[in-house]
Amino acid sequence: MNTSLSIRRLAKHFDGVQALKSLDLEIPAGRLVTLLGPSGCGKTTLLRMIAGISDPTAGEIWLAGRRIEDVAPERRNFGMVFQTYALFPHMSVEKNVAFGLEMRGIKKAEIARRVAAALDLVGLAHLGKRLPRQLSGGQQQRVALARAVVIEPDVLLFDEPLSNLDAKLRDTLREDLRILQKKLGITSVYVTHDQSEAMALADEIVVMKDGEIVERGTPIDLYRRPTYRFTAEFLGMTNVIGGDLSGNQCRLPWGAVRQVENPGEKDAEGIAIRPEDIGIEAADGEFDGVIEHAVFMGAAIHYQVRAAGHTLRVLSTGGQNGVLEAGQQVKLTPPPAVHLLKTFRPAERVPV
Ligand SMILES: Nc1ncnc2c1ncn2[C@@H]1O[C@H](COP(=O)(O)OP(=O)(O)O)[C@@H](O)[C@H]1O
Ligand SMILES: [Mg+2]
């Protein structure tokens, strides 16, 4: 079955607040799309309208060839996982997972079979008899996931499901989630404000700001070739600097001339150089800098380096060579090509 989602000119107003402006978005069948943006940009609002638990002020939502804004949430056959686990506290894990199937009037034997399969899928086959409070946060979230997939949903919706878990567990669970989603091939929309989560999970990332889509793309495209400064800075760290453009070349503040990857870009605001693309050495390089600050992070060392009137962020993975110290003179080398960034300009208030 085709389970692509199509959102057309969707808007939501809360008396006076335009939480979502007129938004268009296509989510291909079987893909996982993350909605990424700062708190308050409208991610939850959008997800709730897709789920059917909030009504749009205007616009359309299509599932395959069918409009669904007027379809009640329980009839949409969507699975949902939220930040809080929202399990029934007095029911066992098995009962929690079985609940949606019982509501659908499915026969006992089939329920038992599907519940066992779903618990197996999330690695909890051995904990079916426990109560939610006898589980860790991560296990409870696995139960919530089993409950969402057991109904064989057309679409899975996630709203920051890993935010309440500690860092290590979050990393494990997001990998498990990605493997599971690929295996099941269920169309998924995943809300997060965490860029590394969005990168790790997404087929495509949709970057949002103030109720609008800034831009969308694969994690690699958005990271390496963002159109907007907002995207570049939201997806990891970047240096944004000025430079003298001439054709497809650019003279950087410290004199070096570099190729521009996207020279056709009109009204560029600045040049992006990722910290990991700048070479840093004690003796060899193109221009001088002085280390202001060094942070050892294990796999990498984060430096702030003063050079030609700028403080540059530089990330070195050459940990074998030890950590350069604050105050030390260093040589830096910019990458062979640089990327221009534009300023994202919010749309006018959209009348409904
Ligand atoms: N029920 C509501 N009543 C009034 N304003 C709301 C309501 N829900 C959300 N908002 C506002 O809509 C905007 C988007 O909120 P939300 O979708 O929760 O953002 P996000 O999930 O990206 O953090 C915010 O300005 C928020 O304050
Ligand atoms: Mg939210």
Tab-separated table of C-alpha atoms in Angstrom, residues 1-2 6 8 13 51 57 63-64 79 86 88 97 103 109 111 120 143 154 157 169 186 197 272 279 283 302 324:
chain	number	residue	atom	x	y	z
A	1	MET	CA	0.000	0.000	0.000
A	2	ASN	CA	1.149	3.530	-0.746
A	6	SER	CA	1.208	15.026	1.694
A	8	ARG	CA	-0.641	21.204	1.677
A	13	HIS	CA	-3.396	29.675	14.644
A	51	ALA	CA	-2.128	12.509	14.167
A	57	THR	CA	-6.917	26.261	10.904
A	63	LEU	CA	-2.532	9.925	3.095
A	64	ALA	CA	-1.843	8.375	-0.289
A	79	GLY	CA	1.121	4.651	15.722
A	86	ALA	CA	2.033	7.235	28.516
A	88	PHE	CA	-1.265	2.362	31.465
A	97	VAL	CA	0.770	-3.677	23.930
A	103	MET	CA	-9.969	-2.111	20.775
A	109	ALA	CA	-5.007	-15.997	19.681
A	111	ILE	CA	-3.484	-10.804	19.734
A	120	ASP	CA	10.389	-9.647	20.505
A	143	VAL	CA	7.051	-0.872	25.269
A	154	ASP	CA	0.337	3.088	8.050
A	157	LEU	CA	4.685	9.502	14.594
A	169	LEU	CA	20.745	4.954	26.289
A	186	ILE	CA	6.734	2.244	7.867
A	197	GLU	CA	19.418	12.608	16.589
A	272	ALA	CA	30.701	28.685	5.982
A	279	GLY	CA	43.832	21.988	9.285
A	283	ALA	CA	54.435	24.229	12.509
A	302	HIS	CA	37.835	21.411	19.966
A	324	LEU	CA	47.872	22.061	21.702
